[in-house]
mmCIF file of C-alpha atoms in Angstrom:
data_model
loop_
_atom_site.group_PDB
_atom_site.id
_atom_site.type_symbol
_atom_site.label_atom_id
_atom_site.label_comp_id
_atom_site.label_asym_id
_atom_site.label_seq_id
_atom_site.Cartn_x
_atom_site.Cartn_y
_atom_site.Cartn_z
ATOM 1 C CA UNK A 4 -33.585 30.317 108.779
ATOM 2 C CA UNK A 5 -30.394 28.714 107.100
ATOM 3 C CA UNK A 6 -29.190 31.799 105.544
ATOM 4 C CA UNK A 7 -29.370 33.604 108.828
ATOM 5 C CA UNK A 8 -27.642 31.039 110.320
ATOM 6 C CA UNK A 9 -24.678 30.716 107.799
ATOM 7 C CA UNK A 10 -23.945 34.208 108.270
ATOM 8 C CA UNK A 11 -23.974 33.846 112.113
ATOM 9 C CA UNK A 12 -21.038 30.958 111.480
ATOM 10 C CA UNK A 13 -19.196 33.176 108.994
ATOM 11 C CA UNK A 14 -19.200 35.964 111.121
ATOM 12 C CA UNK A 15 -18.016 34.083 114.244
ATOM 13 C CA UNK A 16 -15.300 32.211 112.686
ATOM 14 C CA UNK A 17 -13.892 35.601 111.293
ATOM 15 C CA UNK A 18 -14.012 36.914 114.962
ATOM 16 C CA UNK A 19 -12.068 33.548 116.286
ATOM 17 C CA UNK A 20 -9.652 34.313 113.509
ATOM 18 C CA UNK A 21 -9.146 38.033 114.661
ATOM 19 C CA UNK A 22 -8.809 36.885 118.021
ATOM 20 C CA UNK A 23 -6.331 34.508 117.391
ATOM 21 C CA UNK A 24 -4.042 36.458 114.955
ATOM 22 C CA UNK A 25 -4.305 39.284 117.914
ATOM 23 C CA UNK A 26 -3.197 36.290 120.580
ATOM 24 C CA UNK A 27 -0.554 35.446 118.554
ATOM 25 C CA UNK A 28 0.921 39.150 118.110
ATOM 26 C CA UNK A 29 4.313 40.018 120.094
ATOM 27 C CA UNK A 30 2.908 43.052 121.113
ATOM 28 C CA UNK A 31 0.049 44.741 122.594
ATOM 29 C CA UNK A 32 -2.676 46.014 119.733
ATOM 30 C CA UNK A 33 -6.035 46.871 119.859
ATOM 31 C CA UNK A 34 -9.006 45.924 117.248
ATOM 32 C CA UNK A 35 -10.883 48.188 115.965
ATOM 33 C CA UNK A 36 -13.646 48.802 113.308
ATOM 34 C CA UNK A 37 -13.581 51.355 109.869
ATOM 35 C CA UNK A 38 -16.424 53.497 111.104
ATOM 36 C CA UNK A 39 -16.025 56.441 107.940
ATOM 37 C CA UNK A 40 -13.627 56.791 104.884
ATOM 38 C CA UNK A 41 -13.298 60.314 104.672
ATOM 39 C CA UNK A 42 -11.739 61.021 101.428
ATOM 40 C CA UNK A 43 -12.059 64.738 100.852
ATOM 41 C CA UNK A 44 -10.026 66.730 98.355
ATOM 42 C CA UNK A 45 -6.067 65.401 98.717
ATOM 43 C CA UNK A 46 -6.935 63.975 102.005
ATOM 44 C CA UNK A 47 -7.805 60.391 102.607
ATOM 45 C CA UNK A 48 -8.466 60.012 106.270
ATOM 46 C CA UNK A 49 -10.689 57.516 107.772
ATOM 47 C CA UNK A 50 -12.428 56.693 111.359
ATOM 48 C CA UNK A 51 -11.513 53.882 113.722
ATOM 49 C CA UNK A 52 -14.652 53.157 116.716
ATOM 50 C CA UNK A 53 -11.379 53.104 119.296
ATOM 51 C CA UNK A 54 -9.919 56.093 121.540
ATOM 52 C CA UNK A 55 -8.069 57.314 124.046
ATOM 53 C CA UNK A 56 -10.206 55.218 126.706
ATOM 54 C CA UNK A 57 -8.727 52.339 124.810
ATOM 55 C CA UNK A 58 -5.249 53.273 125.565
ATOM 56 C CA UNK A 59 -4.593 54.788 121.516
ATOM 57 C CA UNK A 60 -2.631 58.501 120.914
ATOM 58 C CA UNK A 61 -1.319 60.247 117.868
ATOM 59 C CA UNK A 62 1.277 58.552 116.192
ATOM 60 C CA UNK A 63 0.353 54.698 116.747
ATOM 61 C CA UNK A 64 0.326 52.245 113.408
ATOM 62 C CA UNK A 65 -3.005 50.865 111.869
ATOM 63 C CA UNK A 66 -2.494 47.623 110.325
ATOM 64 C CA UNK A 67 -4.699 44.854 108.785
ATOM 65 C CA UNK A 68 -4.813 41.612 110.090
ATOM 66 C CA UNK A 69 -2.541 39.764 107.668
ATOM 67 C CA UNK A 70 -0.293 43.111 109.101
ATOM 68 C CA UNK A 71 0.103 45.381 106.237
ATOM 69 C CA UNK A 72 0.326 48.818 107.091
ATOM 70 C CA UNK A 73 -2.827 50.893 106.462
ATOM 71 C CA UNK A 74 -2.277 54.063 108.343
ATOM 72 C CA UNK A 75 -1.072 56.167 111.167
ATOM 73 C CA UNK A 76 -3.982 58.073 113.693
ATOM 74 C CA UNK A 77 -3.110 61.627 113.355
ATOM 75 C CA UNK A 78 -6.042 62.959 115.797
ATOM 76 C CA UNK A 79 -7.840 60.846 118.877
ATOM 77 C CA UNK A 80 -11.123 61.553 120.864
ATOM 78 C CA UNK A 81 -11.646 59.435 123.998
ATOM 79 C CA UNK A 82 -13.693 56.771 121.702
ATOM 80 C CA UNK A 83 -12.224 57.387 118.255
ATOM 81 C CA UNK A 84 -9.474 58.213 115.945
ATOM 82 C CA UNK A 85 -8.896 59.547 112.678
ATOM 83 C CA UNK A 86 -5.901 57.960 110.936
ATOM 84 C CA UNK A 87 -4.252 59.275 107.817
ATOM 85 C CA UNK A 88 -4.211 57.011 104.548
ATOM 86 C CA UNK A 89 -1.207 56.054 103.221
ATOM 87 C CA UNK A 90 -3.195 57.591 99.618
ATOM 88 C CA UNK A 91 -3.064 61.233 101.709
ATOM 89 C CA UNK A 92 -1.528 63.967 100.238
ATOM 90 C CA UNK A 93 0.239 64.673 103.644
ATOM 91 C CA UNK A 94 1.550 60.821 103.791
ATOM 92 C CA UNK A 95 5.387 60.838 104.058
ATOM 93 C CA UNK A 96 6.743 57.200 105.643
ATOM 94 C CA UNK A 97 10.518 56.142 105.041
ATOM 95 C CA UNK A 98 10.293 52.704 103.599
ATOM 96 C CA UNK A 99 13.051 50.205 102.931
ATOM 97 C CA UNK A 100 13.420 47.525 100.067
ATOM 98 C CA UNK A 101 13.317 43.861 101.728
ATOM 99 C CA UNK A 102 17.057 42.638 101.329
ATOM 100 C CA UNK A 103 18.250 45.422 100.741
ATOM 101 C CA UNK A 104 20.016 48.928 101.986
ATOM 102 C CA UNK A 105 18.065 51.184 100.041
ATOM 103 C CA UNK A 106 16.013 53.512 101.138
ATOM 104 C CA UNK A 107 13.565 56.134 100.233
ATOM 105 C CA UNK A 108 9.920 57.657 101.069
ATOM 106 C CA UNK A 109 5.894 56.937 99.992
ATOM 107 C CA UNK A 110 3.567 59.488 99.451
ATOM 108 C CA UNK A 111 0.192 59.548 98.601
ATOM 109 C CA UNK A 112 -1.153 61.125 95.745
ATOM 110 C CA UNK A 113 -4.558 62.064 97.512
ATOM 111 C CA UNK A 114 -6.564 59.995 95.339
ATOM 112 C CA UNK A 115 -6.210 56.247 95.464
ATOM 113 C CA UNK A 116 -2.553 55.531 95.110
ATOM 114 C CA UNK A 117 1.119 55.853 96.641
ATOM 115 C CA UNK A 118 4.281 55.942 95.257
ATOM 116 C CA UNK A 119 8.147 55.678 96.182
ATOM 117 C CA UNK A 120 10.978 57.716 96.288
ATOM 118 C CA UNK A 121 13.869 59.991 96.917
ATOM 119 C CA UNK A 122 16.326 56.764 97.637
ATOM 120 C CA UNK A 123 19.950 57.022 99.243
ATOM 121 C CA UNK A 124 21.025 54.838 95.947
ATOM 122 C CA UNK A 125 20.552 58.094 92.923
ATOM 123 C CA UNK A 126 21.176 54.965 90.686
ATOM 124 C CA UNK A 127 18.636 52.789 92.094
ATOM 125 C CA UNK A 128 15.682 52.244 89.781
ATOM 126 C CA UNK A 129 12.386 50.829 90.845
ATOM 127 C CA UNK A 130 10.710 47.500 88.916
ATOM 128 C CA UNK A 131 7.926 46.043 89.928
ATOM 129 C CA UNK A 132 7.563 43.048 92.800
ATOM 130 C CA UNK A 133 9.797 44.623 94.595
ATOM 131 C CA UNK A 134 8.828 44.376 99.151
ATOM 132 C CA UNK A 135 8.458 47.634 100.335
ATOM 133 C CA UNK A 136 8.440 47.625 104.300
ATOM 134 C CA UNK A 137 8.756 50.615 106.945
ATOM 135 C CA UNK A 138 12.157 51.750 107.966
ATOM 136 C CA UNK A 139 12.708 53.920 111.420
ATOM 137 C CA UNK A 140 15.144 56.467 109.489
ATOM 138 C CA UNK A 141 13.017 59.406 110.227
ATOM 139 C CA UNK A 142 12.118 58.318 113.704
ATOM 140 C CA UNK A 143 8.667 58.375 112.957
ATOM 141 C CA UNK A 144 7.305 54.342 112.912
ATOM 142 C CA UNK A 145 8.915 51.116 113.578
ATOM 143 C CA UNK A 146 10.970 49.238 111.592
ATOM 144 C CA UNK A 147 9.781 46.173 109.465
ATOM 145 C CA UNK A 148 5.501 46.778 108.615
ATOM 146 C CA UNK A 149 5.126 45.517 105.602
ATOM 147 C CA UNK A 150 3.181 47.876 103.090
ATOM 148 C CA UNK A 151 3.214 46.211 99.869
ATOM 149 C CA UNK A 152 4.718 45.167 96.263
ATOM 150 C CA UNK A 153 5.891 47.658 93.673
ATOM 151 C CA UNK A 154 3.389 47.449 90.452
ATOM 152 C CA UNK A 155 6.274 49.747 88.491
ATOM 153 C CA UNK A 156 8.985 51.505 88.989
ATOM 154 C CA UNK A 157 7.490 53.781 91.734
ATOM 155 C CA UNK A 158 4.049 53.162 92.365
ATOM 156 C CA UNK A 159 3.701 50.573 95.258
ATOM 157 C CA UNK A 160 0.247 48.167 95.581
ATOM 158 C CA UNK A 161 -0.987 49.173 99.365
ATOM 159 C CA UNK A 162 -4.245 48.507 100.708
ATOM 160 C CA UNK A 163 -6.278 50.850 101.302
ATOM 161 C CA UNK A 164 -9.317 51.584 104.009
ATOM 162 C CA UNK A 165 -11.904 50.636 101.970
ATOM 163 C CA UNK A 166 -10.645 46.826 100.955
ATOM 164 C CA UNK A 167 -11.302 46.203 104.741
ATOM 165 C CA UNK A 168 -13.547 46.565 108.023
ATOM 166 C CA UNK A 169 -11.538 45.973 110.667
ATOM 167 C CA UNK A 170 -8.026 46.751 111.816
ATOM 168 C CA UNK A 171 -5.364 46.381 114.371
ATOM 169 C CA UNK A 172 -3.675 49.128 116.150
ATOM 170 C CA UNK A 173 -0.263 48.736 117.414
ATOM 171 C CA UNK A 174 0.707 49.815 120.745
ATOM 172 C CA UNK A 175 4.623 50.713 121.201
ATOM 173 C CA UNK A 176 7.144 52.666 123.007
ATOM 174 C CA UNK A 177 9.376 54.424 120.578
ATOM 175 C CA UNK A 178 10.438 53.768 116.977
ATOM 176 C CA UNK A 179 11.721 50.074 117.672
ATOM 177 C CA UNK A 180 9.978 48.444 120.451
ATOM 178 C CA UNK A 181 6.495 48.126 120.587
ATOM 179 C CA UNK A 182 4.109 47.819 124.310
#
């Protein structure tokens, strides 16, 4: 039928868009699904169908496909991995301002949002629109992901697990250069 058939289109246009966006990368990454969102208590983890027999380990960066961060995997099985929310209570990334030298952390609140701060400017005070983006101070991710806007002076407009299906993990070496 022509419903059925619409939907076929849909859904294979969106995969030759995925495929392209992951051509296009300059580094290695591997797609992956949302399998669970597994928001218990303060912690917002969530599944990815992808393992260690797809070359993933603790530590890589879960993006979307327009490349906003969505998470880190903090635990991997040979065909899955649980990645930590950047809404978890235990999320702590050092993020940058775009254009700028200053500097601070998000953390989740373990519910649905995540907020900036502790900056290296003490004067510095948040607004909102402002580009928040990763920053390889504490050694932990690459520099330059792009999480999201500021909505006020601390809370910062990420996406979150649930908003999407599918994701992109990105392979790299150390805290600068990816695989």
């Amino acid at each position: 039928n022509k419903h059925d058939c619409d939907i076929a289109i849909l859904e294979n246009q969106k995969l030759e868009q995925e495929i392209d966006i992951k051509k296009s990368s300059p580094y290695q990454s591997v797609i992956a699904d949302i399998q669970f969102d597994g928001s218990v208590f303060h912690h917002n983890t969530f599944l990815i169908n992808r393992g260690k027999k797809s070359g993933l380990e603790k530590g890589l960066v879960v993006v979307s496909f327009d490349n906003r961060l969505v998470g880190t995997i903090i635990d991997c099985g040979s065909q899955f991995c649980r990645v930590r929310a950047l809404t978890d209570s235990d999320t702590n990334i050092a993020v940058r301002i775009t254009g700028s030298d200053i500097s601070g952390f998000l953390r989740g609140n373990g519910k649905s949002k995540a907020y900036i701060g502790f900056f290296n400017d003490t004067q510095f005070v948040g607004k909102s629109g402002l580009k928040i983006i990763t920053s390889n101070i504490s050694g932990i991710l690459p520099s330059g992901i792009y999480i999201g806007d500021t909505v006020d002076e601390t809370q910062v407009d990420i996406l979150k697990p649930t908003d999407i299906s599918r994701v992109m993990v990105l392979q790299f070496n150390d805290t600068d250069s990816y695989k």
